[in-house]
Tab-separated table of C-alpha atoms in Angstrom:
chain	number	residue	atom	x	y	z
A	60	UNK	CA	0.000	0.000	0.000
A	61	UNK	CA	1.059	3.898	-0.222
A	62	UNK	CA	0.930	3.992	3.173
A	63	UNK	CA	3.656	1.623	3.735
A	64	UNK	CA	5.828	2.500	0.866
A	65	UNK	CA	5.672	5.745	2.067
A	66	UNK	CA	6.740	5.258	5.755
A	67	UNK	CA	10.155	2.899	4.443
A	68	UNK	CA	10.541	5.501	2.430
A	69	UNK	CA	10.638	7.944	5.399
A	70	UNK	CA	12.654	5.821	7.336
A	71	UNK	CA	15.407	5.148	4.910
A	72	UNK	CA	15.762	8.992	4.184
A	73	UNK	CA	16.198	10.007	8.305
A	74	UNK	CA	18.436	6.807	8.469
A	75	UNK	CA	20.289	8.393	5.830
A	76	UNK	CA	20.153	11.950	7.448
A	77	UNK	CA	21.378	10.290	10.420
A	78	UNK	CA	24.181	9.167	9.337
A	79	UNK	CA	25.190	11.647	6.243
A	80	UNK	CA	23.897	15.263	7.646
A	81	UNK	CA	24.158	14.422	12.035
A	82	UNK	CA	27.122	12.595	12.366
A	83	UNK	CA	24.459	9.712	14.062
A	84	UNK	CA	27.087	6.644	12.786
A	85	UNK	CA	29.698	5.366	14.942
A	86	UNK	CA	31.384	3.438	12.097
A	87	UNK	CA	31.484	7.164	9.468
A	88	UNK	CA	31.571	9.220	12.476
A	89	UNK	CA	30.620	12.744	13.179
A	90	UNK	CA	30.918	14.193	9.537
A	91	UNK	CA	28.576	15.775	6.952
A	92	UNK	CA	28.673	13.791	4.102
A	93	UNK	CA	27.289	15.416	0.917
A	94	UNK	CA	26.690	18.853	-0.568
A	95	UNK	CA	23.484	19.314	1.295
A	96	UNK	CA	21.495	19.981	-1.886
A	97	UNK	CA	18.693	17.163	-1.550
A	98	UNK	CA	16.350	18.981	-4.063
A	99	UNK	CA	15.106	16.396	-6.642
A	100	UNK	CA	15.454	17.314	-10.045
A	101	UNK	CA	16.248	15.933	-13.325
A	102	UNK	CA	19.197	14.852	-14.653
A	103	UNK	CA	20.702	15.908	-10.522
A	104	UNK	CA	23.140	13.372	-10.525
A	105	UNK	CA	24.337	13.739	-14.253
A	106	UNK	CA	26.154	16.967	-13.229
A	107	UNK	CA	27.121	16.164	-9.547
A	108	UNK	CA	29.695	14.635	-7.945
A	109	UNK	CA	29.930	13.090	-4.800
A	110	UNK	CA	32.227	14.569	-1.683
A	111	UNK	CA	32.996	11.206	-1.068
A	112	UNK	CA	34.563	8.095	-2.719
A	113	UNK	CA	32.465	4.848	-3.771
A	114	UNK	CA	33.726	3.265	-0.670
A	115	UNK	CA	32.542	5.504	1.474
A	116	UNK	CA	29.110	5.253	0.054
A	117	UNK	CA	28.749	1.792	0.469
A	118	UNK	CA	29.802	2.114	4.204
A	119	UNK	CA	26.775	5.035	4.205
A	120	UNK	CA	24.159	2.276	2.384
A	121	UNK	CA	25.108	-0.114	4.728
A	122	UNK	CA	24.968	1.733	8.079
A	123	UNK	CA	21.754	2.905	6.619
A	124	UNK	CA	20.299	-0.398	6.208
A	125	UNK	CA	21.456	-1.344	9.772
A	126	UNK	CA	19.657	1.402	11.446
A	127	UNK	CA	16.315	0.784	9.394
A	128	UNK	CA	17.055	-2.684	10.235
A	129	UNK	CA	17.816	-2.305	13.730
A	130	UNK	CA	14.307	0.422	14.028
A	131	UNK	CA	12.376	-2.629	12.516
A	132	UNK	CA	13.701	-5.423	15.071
A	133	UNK	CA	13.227	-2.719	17.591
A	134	UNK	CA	9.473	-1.878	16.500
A	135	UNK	CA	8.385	-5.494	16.235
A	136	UNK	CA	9.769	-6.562	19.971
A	137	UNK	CA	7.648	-3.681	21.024
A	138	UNK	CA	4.566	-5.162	19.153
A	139	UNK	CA	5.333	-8.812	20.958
A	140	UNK	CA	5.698	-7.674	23.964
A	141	UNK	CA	2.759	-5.666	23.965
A	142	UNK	CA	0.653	-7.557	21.855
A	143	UNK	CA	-2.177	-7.734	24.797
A	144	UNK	CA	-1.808	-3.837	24.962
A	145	UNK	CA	-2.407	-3.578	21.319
A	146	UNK	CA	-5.537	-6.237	21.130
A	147	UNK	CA	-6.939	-4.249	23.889
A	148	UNK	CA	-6.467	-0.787	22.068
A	149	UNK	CA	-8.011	-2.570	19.013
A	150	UNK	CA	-11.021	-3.590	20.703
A	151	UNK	CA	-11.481	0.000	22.004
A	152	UNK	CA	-11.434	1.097	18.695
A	153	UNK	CA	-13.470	-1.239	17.042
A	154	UNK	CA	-16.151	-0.354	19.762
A	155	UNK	CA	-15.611	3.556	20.078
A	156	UNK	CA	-14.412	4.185	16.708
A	157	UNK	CA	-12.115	7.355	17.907
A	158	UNK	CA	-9.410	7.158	20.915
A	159	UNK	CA	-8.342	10.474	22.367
A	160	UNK	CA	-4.616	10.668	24.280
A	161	UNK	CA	-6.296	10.172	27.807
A	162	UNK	CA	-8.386	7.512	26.566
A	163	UNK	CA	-5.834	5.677	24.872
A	164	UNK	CA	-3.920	6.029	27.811
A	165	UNK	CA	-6.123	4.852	30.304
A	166	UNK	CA	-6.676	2.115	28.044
A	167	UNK	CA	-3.295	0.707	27.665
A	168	UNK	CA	-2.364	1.296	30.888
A	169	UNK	CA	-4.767	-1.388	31.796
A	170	UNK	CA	-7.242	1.332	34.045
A	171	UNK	CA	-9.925	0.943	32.190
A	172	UNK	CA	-10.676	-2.804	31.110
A	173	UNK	CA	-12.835	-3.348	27.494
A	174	UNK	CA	-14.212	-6.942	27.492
A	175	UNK	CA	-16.318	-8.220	24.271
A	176	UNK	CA	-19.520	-7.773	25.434
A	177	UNK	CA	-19.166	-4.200	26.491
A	178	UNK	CA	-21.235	-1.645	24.995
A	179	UNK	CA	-20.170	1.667	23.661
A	180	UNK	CA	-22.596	3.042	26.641
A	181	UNK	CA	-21.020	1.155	29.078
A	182	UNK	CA	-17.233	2.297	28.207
A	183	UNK	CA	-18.678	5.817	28.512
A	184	UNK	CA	-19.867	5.229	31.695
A	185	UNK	CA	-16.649	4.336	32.954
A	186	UNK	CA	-14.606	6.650	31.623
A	187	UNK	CA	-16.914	8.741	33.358
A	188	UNK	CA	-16.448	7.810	36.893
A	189	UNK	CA	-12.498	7.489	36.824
A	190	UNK	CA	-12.676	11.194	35.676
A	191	UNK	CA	-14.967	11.823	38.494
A	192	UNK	CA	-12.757	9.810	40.590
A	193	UNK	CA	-9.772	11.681	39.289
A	194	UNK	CA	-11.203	15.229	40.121
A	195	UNK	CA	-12.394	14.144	43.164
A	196	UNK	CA	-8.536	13.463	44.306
A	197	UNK	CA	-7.310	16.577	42.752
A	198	UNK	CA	-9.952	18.084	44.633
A	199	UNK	CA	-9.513	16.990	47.857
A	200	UNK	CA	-5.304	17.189	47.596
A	201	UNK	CA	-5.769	21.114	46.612
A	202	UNK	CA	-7.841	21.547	50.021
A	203	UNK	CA	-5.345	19.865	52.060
A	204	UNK	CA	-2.610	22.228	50.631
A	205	UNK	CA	-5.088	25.057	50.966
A	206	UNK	CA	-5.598	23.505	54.891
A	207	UNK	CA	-1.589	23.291	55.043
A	208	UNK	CA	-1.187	26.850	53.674
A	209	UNK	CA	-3.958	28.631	56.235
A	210	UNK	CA	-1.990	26.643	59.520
A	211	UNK	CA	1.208	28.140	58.174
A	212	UNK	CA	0.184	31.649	57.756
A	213	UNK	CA	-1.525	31.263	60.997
A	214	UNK	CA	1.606	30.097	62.968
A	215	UNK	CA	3.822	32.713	60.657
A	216	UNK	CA	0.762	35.887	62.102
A	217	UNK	CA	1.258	33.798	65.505
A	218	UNK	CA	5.218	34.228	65.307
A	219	UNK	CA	4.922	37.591	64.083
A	220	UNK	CA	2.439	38.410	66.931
A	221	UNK	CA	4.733	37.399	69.715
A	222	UNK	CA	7.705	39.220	68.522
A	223	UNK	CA	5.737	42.684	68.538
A	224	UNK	CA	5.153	41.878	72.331
C-alpha cells in the first residue's frame, strides 16, 4: 500500500540523514557527508559529484540499512511484547471508533478494562467515573494544601504576633 511505501521511504531517508547530515554513525563518524542539496530534479546526478569516494558510500548504504534494520527489530519486539496492549487498544477502537490521548492512555495502561460484550454506553460510563474519581482526588489534595497553607500563615501571624510583644 502507499501507506507503507511511504513510511520505508521515510525511514530510509532520516536513516540516511542520520548518518550523512548528524554525524548519528559510529562506524562514518561525526561528519557531513554530501553537498546538502537534496532537491530532486532531473538529470541531478548527471552533473554532480559526490564529496565522497564509492567506498565511502557503500559504508553510508550499509549503516543505513542497519539502522532501518535495527528500528524494525526494535518496533516489532515492542509489538510482541505488547501484543495484549495492542488487542486491547483494538477492541477500544473497534467499539468507540475514535481514541483520544487520555483515553488511549487509560486504556493501555490497563485502568480501564474493554471486554467483548461491552457496549459503547457502558465504556462511557466508565470513563466517566475514573474522571470523576480523578477530580475528586485533585480536589480533595488542593484543600489539604489550601488547609496546610492557612496553619502556616496562621503560625507565621502567631510568630509575628509574639515578637511585637
Amino acid at each position: 500500500s502507499t501507506g507503507a511505501q511511504n513510511d520505508i521511504q521515510r525511514v530510509t531517508d532520516i536513516a540516511r540523514s542520520m548518518v550523512t547530515k548528524y554525524g548519528m554513525s559510529d562506524k562514518i563518524g561525526p561528519m557531513a557527508l554530501g553537498n546538502g542539496d537534496e532537491e530532486v530534479f532531473l538529470g541531478r546526478d548527471i552533473g554532480s559529484r559526490p564529496t565522497y569516494s564509492e567506498k565511502v558510500a557503500s559504508e553510508i548504504d550499509n549503516e543505513v540499512k542497519r539502522i532501518v534494520h535495527e528500528g524494525y527489530e526494535r518496533a516489532e519486539q515492542l509489538l510482541s511484547d505488547n501484543i495484549d496492549k495492542l488487542h486491547t487498544v483494538a477492541e477500544a477502537l473497534l467499539k468507540l471508533e475514535t481514541l483520544d490521548a487520555d483515553k488511549y492512555k487509560r486504556i493501555f495502561n490497563g485502568e480501564i478494562i474493554i471486554k467483548e460484550e461491552d457496549t459503547m454506553e457502558e465504556i462511557q460510563e466508565e470513563l466517566k467515573k475514573l474522571k470523576a474519581k480523578e477530580e475528586a482526588i485533585k480536589k480533595e489534595n488542593k484543600d489539604k494544601i489550601e488547609i496546610k497553607e492557612d496553619q502556616e500563615n496562621q503560625e507565621n501571624d502567631n510568630e509575628d504576633n509574639s515578637i511585637e510583644e
